[in-house]
Coordinates of C-alpha atoms and ligand atoms in Angstrom, one line a residue:
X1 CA 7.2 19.1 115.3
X2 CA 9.9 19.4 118.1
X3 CA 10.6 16.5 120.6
X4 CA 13.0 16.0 123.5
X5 CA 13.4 13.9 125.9
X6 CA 14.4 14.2 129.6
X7 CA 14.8 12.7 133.0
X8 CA 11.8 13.0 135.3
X9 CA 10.0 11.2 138.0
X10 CA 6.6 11.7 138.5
X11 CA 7.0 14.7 141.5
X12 CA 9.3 16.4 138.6
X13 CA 7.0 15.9 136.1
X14 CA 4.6 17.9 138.0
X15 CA 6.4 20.8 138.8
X16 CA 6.7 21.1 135.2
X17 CA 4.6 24.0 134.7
X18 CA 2.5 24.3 131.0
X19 CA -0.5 23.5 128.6
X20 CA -1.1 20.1 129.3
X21 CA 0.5 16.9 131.0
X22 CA 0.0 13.5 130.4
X23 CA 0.7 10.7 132.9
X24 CA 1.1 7.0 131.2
X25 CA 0.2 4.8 134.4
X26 CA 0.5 1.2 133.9
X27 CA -1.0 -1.4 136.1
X28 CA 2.2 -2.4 137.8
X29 CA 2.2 1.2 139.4
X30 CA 4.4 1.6 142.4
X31 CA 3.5 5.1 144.0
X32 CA 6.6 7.1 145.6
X33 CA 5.9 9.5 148.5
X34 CA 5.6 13.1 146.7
X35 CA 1.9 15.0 146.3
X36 CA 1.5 14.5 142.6
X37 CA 1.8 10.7 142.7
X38 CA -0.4 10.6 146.5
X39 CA -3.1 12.2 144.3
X40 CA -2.8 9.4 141.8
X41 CA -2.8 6.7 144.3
X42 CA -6.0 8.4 145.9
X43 CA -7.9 8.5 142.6
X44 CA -6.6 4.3 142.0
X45 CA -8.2 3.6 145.5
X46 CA -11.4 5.8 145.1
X47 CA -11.9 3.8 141.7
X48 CA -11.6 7.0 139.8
X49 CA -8.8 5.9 137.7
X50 CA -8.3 2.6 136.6
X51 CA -4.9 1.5 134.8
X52 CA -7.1 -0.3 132.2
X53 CA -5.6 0.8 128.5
X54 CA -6.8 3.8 127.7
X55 CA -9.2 4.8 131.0
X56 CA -8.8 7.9 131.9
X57 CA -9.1 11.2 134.0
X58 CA -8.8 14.2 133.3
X59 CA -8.0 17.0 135.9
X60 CA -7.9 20.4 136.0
X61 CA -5.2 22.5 137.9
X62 CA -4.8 20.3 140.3
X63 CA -3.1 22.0 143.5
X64 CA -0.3 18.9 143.1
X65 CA 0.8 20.0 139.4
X66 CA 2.0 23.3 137.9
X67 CA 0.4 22.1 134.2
X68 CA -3.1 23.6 133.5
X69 CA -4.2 20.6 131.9
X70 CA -3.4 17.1 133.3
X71 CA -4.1 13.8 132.1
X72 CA -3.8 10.5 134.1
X73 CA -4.2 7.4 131.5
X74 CA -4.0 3.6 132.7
X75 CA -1.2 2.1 130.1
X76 CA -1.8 -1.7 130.7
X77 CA 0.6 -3.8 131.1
X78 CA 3.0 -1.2 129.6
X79 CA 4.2 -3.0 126.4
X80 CA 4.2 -0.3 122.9
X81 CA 0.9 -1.6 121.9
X82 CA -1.0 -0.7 124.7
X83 CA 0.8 2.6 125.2
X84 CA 0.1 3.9 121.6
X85 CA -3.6 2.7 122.5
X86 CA -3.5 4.7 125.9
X87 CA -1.3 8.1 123.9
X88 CA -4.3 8.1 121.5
X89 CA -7.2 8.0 124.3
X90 CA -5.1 10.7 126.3
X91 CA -4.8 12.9 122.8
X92 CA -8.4 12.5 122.1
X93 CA -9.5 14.0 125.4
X94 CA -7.2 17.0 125.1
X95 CA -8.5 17.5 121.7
X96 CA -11.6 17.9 122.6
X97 CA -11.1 21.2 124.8
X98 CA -9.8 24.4 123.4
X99 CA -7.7 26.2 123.3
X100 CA -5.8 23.4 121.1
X101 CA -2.5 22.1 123.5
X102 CA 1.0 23.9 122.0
X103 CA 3.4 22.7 124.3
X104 CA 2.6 18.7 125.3
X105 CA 4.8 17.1 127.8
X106 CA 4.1 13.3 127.9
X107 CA 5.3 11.8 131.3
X108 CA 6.0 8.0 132.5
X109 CA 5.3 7.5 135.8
X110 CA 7.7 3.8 135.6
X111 CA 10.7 3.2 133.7
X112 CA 9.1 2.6 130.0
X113 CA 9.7 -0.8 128.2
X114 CA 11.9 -1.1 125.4
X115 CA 9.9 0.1 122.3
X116 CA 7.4 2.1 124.6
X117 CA 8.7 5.6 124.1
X118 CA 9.0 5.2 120.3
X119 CA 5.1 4.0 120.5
X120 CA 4.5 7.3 122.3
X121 CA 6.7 9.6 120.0
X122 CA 4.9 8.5 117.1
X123 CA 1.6 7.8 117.9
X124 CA 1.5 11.9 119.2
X125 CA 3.2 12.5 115.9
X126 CA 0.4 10.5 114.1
X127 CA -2.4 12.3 116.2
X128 CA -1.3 16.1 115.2
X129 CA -0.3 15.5 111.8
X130 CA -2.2 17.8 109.4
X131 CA -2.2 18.1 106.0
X132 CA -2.2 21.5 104.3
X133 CA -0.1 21.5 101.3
X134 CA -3.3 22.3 98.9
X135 CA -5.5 24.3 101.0
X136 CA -6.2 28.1 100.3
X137 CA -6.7 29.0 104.7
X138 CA -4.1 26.2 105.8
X139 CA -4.9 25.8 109.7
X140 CA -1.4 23.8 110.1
X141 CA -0.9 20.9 113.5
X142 CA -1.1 22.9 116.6
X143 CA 0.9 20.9 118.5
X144 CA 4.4 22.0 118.2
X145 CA 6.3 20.6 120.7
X146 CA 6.8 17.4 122.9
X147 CA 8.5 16.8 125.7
X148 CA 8.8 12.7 126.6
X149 CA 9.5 12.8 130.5
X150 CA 10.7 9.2 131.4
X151 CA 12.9 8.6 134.8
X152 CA 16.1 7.8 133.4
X153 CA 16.7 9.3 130.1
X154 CA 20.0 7.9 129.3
X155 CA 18.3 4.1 128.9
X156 CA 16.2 4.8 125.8
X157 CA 18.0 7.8 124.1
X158 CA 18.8 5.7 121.0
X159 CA 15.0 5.1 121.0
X160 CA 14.2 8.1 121.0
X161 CA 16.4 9.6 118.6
X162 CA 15.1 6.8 116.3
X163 CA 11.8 7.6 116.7
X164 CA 12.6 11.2 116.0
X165 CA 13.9 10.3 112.6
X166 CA 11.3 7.9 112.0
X167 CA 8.5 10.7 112.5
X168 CA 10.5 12.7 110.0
X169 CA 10.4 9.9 107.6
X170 CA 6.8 9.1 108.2
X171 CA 5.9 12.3 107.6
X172 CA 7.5 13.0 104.4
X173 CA 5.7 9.9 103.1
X174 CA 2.6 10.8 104.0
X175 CA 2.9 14.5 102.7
X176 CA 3.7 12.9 99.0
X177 CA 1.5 10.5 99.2
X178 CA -1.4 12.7 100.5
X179 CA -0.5 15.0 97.3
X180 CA -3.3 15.1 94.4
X181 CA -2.0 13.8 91.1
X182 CA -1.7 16.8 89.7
X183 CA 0.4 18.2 92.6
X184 CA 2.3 15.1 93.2
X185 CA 4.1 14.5 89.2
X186 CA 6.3 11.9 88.2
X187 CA 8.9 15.0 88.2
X188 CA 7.6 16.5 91.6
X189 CA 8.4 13.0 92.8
X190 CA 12.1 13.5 91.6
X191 CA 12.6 16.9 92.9
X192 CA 11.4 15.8 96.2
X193 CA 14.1 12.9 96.1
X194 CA 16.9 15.7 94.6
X195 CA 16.0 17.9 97.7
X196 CA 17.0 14.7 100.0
X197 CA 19.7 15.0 98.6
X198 CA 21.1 17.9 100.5
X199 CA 21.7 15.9 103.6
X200 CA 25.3 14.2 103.6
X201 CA 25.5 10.7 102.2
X202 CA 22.7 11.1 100.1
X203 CA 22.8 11.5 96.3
X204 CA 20.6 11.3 93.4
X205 CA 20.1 10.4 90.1
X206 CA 17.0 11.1 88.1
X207 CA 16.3 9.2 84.5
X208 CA 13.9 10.6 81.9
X209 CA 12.3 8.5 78.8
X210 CA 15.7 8.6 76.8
X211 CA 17.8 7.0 79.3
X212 CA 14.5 4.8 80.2
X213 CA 14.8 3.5 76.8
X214 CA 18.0 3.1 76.2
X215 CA 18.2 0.6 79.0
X216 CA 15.4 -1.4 77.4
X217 CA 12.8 -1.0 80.3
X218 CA 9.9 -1.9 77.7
X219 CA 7.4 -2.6 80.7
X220 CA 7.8 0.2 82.4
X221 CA 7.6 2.4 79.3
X222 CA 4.4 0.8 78.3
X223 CA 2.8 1.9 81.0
X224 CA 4.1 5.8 81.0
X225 CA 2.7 5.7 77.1
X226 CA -0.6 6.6 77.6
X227 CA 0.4 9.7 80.3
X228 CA 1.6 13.1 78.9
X229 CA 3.5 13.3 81.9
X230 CA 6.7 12.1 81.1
X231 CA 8.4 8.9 83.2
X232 CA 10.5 9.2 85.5
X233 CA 13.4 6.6 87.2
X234 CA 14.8 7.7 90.4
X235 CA 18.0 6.3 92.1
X236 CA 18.7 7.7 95.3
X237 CA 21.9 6.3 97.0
X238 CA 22.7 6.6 101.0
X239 CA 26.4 5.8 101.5
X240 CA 27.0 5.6 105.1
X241 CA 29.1 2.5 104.8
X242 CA 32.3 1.7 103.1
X243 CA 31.9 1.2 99.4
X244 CA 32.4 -2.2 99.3
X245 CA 29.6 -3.0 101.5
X246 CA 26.9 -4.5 99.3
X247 CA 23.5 -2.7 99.9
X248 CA 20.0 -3.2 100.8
X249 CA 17.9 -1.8 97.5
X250 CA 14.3 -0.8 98.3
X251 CA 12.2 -0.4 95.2
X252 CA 8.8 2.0 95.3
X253 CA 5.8 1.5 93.4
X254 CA 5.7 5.5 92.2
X255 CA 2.1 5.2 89.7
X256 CA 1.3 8.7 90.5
X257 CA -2.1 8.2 89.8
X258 CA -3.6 4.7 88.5
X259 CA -7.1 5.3 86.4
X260 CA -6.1 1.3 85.2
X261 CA -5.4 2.3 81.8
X262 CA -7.4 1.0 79.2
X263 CA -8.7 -1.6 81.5
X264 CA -10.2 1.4 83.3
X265 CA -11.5 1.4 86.5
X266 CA -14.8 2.3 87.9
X267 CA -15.3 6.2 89.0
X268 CA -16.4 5.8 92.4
X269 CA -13.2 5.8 95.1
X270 CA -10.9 6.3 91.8
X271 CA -9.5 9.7 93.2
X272 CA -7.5 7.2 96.0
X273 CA -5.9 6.3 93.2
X274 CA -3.4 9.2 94.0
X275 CA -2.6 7.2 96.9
X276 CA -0.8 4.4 94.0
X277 CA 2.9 6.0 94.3
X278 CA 2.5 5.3 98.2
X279 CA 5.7 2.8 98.2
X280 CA 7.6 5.7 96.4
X281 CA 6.6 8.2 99.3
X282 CA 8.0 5.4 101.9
X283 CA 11.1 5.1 99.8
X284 CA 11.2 8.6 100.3
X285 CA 10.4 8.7 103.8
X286 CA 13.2 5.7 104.7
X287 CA 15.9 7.9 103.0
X288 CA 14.4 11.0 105.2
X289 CA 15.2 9.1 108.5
X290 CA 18.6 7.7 107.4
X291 CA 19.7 11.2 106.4
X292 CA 18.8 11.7 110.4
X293 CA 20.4 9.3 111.7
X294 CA 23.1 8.6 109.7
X295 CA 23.7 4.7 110.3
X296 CA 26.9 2.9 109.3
X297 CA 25.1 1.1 106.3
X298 CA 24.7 1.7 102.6
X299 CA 21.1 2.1 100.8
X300 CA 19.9 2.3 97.3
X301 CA 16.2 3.4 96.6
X302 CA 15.0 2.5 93.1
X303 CA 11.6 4.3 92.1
X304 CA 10.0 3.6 88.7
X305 CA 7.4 6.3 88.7
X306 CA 4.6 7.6 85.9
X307 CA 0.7 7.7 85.7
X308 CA -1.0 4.9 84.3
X309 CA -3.6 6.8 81.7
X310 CA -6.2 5.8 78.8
X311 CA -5.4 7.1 75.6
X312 CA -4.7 6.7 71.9
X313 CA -1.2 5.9 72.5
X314 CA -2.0 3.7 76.0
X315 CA -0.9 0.3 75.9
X316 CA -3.9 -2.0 74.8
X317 CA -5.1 -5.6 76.3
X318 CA -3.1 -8.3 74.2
X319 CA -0.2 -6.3 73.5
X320 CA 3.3 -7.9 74.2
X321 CA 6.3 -6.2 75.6
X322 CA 9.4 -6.6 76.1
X323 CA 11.3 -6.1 79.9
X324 CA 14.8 -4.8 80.6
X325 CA 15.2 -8.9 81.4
X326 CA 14.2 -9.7 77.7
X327 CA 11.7 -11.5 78.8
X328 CA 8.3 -10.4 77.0
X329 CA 5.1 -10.0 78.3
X330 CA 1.8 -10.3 77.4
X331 CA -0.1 -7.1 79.1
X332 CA -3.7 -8.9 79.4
X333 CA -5.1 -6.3 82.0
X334 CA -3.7 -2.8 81.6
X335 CA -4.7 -2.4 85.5
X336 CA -1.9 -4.7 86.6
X337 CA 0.0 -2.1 86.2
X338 CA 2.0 -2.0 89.2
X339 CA 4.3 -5.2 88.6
X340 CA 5.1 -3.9 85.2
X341 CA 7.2 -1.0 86.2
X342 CA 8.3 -3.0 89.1
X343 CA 9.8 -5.7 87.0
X344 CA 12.1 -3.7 85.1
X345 CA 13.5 -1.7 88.5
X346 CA 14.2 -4.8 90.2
X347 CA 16.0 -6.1 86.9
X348 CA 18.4 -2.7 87.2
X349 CA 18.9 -4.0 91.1
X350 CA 20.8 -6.4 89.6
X351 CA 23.6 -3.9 89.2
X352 CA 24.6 -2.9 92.6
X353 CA 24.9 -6.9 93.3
X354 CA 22.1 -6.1 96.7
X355 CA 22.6 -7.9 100.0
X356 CA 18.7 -8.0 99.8
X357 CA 16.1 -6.3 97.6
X358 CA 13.0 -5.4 99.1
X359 CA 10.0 -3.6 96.6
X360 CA 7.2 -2.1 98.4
X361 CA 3.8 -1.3 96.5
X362 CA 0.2 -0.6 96.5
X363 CA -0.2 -4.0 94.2
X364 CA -3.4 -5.5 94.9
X365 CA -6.6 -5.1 95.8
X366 CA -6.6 -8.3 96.6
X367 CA -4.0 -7.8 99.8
X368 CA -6.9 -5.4 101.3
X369 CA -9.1 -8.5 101.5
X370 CA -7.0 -10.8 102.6
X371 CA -5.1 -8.5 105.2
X372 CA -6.9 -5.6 105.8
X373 CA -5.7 -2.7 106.8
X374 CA -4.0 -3.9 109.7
X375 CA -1.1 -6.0 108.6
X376 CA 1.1 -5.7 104.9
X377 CA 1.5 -8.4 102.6
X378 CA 5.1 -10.1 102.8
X379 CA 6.4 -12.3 100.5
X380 CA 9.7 -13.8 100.2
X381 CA 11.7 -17.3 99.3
X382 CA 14.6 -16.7 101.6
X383 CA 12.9 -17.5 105.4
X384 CA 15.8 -15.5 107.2
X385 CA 14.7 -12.7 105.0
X386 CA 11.1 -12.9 105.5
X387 CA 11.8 -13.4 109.5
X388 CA 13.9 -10.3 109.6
X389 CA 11.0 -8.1 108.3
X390 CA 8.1 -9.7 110.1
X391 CA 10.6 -9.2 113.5
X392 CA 10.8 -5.3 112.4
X393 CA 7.5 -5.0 111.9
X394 CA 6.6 -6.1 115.2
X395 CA 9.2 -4.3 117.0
X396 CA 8.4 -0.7 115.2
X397 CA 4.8 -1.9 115.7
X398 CA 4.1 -1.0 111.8
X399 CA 2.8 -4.9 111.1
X400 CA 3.3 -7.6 108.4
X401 CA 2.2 -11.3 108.1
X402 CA 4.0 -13.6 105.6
X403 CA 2.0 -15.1 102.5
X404 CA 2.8 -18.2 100.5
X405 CA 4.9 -18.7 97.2
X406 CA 4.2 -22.2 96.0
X407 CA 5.0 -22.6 92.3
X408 CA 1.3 -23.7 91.5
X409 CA 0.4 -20.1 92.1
X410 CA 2.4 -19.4 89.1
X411 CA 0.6 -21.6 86.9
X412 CA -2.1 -18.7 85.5
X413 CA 0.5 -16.7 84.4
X414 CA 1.1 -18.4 81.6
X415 CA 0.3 -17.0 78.4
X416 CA 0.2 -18.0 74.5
X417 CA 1.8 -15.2 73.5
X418 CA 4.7 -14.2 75.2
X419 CA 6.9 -15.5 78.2
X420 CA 4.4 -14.8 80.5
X421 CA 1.1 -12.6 81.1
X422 CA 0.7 -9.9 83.6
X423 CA -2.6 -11.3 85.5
X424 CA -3.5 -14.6 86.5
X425 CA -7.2 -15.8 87.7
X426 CA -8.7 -13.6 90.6
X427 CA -8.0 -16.6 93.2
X428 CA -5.4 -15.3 95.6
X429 CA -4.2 -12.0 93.5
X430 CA -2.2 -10.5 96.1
X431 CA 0.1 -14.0 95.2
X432 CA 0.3 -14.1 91.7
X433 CA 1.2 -11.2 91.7
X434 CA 4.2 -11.9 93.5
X435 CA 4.7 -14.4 91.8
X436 CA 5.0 -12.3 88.8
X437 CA 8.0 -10.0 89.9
X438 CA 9.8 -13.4 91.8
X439 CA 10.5 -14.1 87.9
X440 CA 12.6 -10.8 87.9
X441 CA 14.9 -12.0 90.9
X442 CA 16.8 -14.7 90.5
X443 CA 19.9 -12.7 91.0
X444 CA 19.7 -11.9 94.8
X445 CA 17.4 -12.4 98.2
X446 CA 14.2 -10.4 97.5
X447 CA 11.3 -9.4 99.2
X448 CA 7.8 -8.3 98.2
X449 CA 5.7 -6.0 101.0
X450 CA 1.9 -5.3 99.5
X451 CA 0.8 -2.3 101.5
X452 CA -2.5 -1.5 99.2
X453 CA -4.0 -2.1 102.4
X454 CA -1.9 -0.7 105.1
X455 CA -0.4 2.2 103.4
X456 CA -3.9 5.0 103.7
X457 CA -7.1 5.3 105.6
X458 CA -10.6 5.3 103.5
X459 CA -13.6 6.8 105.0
X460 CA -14.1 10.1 106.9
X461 CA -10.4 10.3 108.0
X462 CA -9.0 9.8 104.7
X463 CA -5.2 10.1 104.1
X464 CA -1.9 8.6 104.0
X465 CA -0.5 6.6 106.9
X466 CA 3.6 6.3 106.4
X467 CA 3.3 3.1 106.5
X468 CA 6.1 1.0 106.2
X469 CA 8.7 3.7 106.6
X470 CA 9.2 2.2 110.8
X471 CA 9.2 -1.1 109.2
X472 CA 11.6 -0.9 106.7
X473 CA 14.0 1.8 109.0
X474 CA 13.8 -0.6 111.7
X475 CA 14.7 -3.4 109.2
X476 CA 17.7 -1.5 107.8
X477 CA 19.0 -0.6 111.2
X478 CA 18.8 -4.3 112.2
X479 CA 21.5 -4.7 109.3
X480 CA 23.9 -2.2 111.1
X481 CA 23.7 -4.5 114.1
X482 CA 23.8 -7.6 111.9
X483 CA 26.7 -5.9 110.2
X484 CA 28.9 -4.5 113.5
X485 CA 28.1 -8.1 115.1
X486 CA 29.4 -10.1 112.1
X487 CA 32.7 -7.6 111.9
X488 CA 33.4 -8.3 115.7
X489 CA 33.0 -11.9 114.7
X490 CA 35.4 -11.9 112.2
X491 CA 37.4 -10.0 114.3
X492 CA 37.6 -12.6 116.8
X493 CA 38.4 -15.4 114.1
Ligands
LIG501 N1 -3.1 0.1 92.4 C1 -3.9 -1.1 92.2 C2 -4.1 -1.9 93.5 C3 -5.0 -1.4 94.5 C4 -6.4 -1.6 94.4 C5 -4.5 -0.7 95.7 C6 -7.2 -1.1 95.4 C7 -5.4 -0.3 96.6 C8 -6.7 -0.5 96.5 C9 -3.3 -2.0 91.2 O1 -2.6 -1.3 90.2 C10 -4.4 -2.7 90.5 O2 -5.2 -2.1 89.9 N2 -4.4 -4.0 90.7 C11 -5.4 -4.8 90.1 C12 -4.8 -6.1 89.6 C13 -5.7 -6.9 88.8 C14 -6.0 -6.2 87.5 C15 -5.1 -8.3 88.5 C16 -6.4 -5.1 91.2 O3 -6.0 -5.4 92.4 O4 -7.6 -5.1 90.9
LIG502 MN1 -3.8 -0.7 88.5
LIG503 ZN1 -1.8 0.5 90.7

C-alpha cells in the first residue's frame, strides 16, 4: 500500500477531488471561515455530528467537497488512542458501501498530536490488510493508496516516514505468520530472511543441523528431532552503525508449527499452532522497517526455528539434554518447547557482547490468561530496560505490562535429574517460564516479551496481528536517540 503525506487545511482538503474523504474532528475543533468547515460547524450545532470517538456522519457529494464520499468522524480529545478508535469507525462505514474505496485521503481538520498520524497510518494499514498468499481466486486489499492531509506537513514527517516503515514491517510479519505450516518451513523462514537481505546493511547467515550441532545446541536439536523438516538458525545482522557499536540482539521464537510433541496437544484450535513462529515473523518484520529507514544503529536477529513433532525419534518426557551453556536439562513436558530452542539462541547472544538482548515468543498459554490479548508479557531484571520497552509500547501504541521475577518463582524448576527441568507447576506459567531462559543470561541486560496473547486474533477474524514489530522498532529507534544524545554528551565532556 502507497502513503503520502501533505499539507492541507480543511478548505484544501475539500477541494481534493476523489473516492472517499475522511475528516478526523476532535472535540477541541476551531472552525475557519471556508464552506467545507461552515458545513461541519452546521452539522456540530444541529447535533448531527458529535466529536465523541468514533461518532460519525457520513455525506454524500456534498456541494462543499469535490470527494464523492465524505466522512466526518469526532476524534476525542485527539490523543493516538482515540484516533485509531475514530480511523477504524470511519473505515467501517466506508466498507460497508461499494464500490470498495481505491484512493483514501485521510484529512485532520487541527494540527494532529505527536503519535496521532502514525495511529492513523497504521490503523488504515491494519483495516485493508488481506491475506491471499494460499488462496486459488485471491481478491487482494482494495485500498491502494493513502493520502494523510495534516495542516503543516513538515511537523510530523519523521512520523510518518516511521509509520511507513513500520506498516512494511508489520506486514511482513503478519504474512509469515499467517502462512500454514506447510507453506511457512523452517527453510521458507530463512529464505524470507535471505531475501531481506537485499536491502543495504542487511546480511544473513543461515545454519543447518551440522553447524547446529557442532555448536552444541542440544536443546534446540531435541526439539527439531522428531520433525522431518530440518532446523534451521538464522542470524540476520543490520549494520547501520559503526562496528564497534555493541548491538541490540532480538531473538524469535520460529516453532513453525507446535503439535507439543510427545506431550501432544488436544486437536481442537491446534491448527493456531502455525501461529508459534510468530516472534520469528516480528523479527522479520523489525529488520523490514530498519532496512526502510535506515537508522544509525546496529541489530542482530537471532531465530532458532523447527517444528515441534511426535515421532519415533521425538524427544520423550524424562529425557535430559544438554544446552549450548552445558547446562542439562530435564525435558519433563515436550510442549515447553518454546524455551528450549530459546535457551540455546540466547547462549550464542553471548557472542556479539549485546547492549541488550530482547527474545520475543509465543511462550505461554499462560500469558493469554493473565494478559489477554490486549497487553504482552514483559519481563526483565534491569528496571531501565524494562521502562524503555513498556515507554515504546505506549508511544507506538502496540502495549506491554511488566510481570515479576522473584527467585521463588524459580523454585519448581528444579529437577532430580539434571540442572534444571523445563516446566514448573501451572501457578503463574507465563513466569517460570521466564524464569527458565533468565538462567541463560547472565552475560548481558535481557528482556523476555510473551506475545502468545497479543501476537494473532482467534475467532471469526482469525490471523496474525504484527504485533510487536512498532514496539520493538520504536524501542530500537529510542537507542539512536539514546545513542546521538550520549555522543553529544561526551562531546561536550
Ligand atoms: N506455543 C505454546 C504456547 C501457547 C499456547 C501460545 C496457547 C498461544 C496459545 C507453547 O509452546 C506451549 O505449549 N506452552 C505450554 C507450556 C506448558 C507445557 C508448561 C503451555 O502454555 O501450555
Ligand atoms: Mn508447546
Ligand atoms: Zn510453542
Amino acid at each position: 500500500m502507497n502513503f503520502d503525506l501533505k499539507s492541507l487545511d480543511l478548505a484544501g482538503a475539500a477541494a481534493q477531488p476523489g473516492e472517499a474523504l475522511v475528516v478526523l474532528v476532535p472535540s477541541g475543533f476551531r472552525p475557519g471561515q471556508d464552506a467545507f468547515s461552515a458545513l461541519i460547524r452546521q452539522a456540530l450545532k444541529a447535533g448531527d455530528l458529535e466529536l465523541k470517538t468514533g461518532k460519525l456522519l457520513a455525506l454524500y457529494r456534498p456541494a462543499q467537497a469535490k470527494a464523492a464520499r465524505v466522512v466526518l468522524v469526532g476524534a476525542g480529545d485527539g490523543s493516538p488512542r482515540q484516533v485509531r478508535l475514530a480511523v477504524n469507525a470511519a473505515l467501517g462505514t466506508l466498507r460497508s458501501g461499494t464500490p470498495a474505496v481505491k484512493k483514501l485521503l485521510l484529512s485532520f481538520a487541527q494540527a494532529p498530536q505527536a503519535g496521532a498520524v502514525r495511529a492513523a497510518v497504521q490503523t488504515v494499514a491494519d483495516n485493508s490488510y488481506v491475506y491471499t498468499t494460499t488462496k486459488s481466486k485471491a481478491e487482494g486489499r482494495s485500498l491502494a493508496r493513502v493520502t494523510v492531509g495534516v495542516p503543516q506537513a513538515a511537523d510530523c514527517k519523521d512520523e510518518f516516514a516511521q509509520a511507513a516503515a513500520a506498516v512494511a514491517g508489520i506486514e511482513l510479519a503478519k504474512e509469515w505468520a499467517n502462512r500454514p505450516a506447510n507453506h511457512a518451513t523452517p527453510t521458507d523462514l530463512a529464505a524470507a530472511a535471505r531475501a531481506l537481505a537485499r536491502h543495504a546493511k542487511i546480511s544473513c547467515q543461515v545454519l543447518g543441523p551440522r553447524e547446529v550441532a557442532k555448536l552444541k545446541m542440544g536443546a534446540f536439536m531435541a526439539v527439531a528431532q522428531g520433525s522431518e523438516q530440518p532446523l534451521r538458525f538464522i542470524v540476520l545482522h543490520y549494520q547501520g552503525a559503526p562496528k564497534a557499536q555493541a548491538p541490540t540482539v532480538l531473538v524469535g521464537k520460529g516453532i513453525s508449527f507446535d503439535t507439543g510433541g510427545i506431550s501432544i496437544k488436544p486437536a481442537a484450535e491446534m491448527d493456531e499452532m502455525k501461529f508459534d513462529m510468530s516472534g520469528a515473523a516480528s523479527v522479520l518484520g523489525v529488520f523490514r522497517s530498519l532496512g526502510e529507514l535506515k537508522p544509525a544503529i546496529n541489530v542482530v536477529g537471532l531465530i532458532p526455528s523447527c517444528e515441534n513433532m511426535p515421532d519415533g525419534r521425538a524427544v520423550k518426557p524424562g529425557d535430559v539434554v544438554t544446552s549450548m551453556s552445558g547446562q542439562t536439562i530435564e525435558v519433563l513436558n515436550t510442549d515447553a518447547e518454546g524455551r528450549l530452542i530459546l535457551c540455546d539462541a540466547l547462549s550464542y547472544a553471548e557472542r556479539f557482547k549485546p547492549q541488550a538482548v530482547v527474545d520475543i515468543a509465543t511462550l505461554t498459554g499462560a500469558c493469554v490468561i493473565a494478559l489477554g490479548a490486549v497487553r504482552s508479557g514483559l519481563f526483565s531484571p534491569s528496571d531501565e530496560l524494562a521502562q524503555r520497552l513498556h515507554q515504546a509500547g505506549e508511544a507506538a501504541q502496540d502495549l506491554c505490562w511488566r510481570m515479576p521475577l522473584d527467585e521463588e518463582y524459580a523454585e519448581g524448576l528444579k529437577s532430580n535429574f539434571a540442572d534444571v527441568g523445563n516446566v514448573a507447576g501451572r501457578a503463574g506459567g507465563a513466569i517460570t517460564a521466564a524464569k527458565f531462559l533468565q538462567r541463560f543470561t547472565e552475560k548481558f541486560p535481557w528482556a523476555h516479551l510473551d506475545i502468545a496473547g497479543t501476537a494473532w486474533k482467534s475467532g471469526a477474524s482469525k490471523g496474525a496481528t504484527g504485533r510487536p514489530v512498532g514496539l520493538l522498532l520504536e524501542f530500537l529507534l529510542g537507542q539512536q536517540a539514546r545513542g546521538a544524545a550520549g555522543k553529544r554528551a561526551r562531546r561536550k565532556a
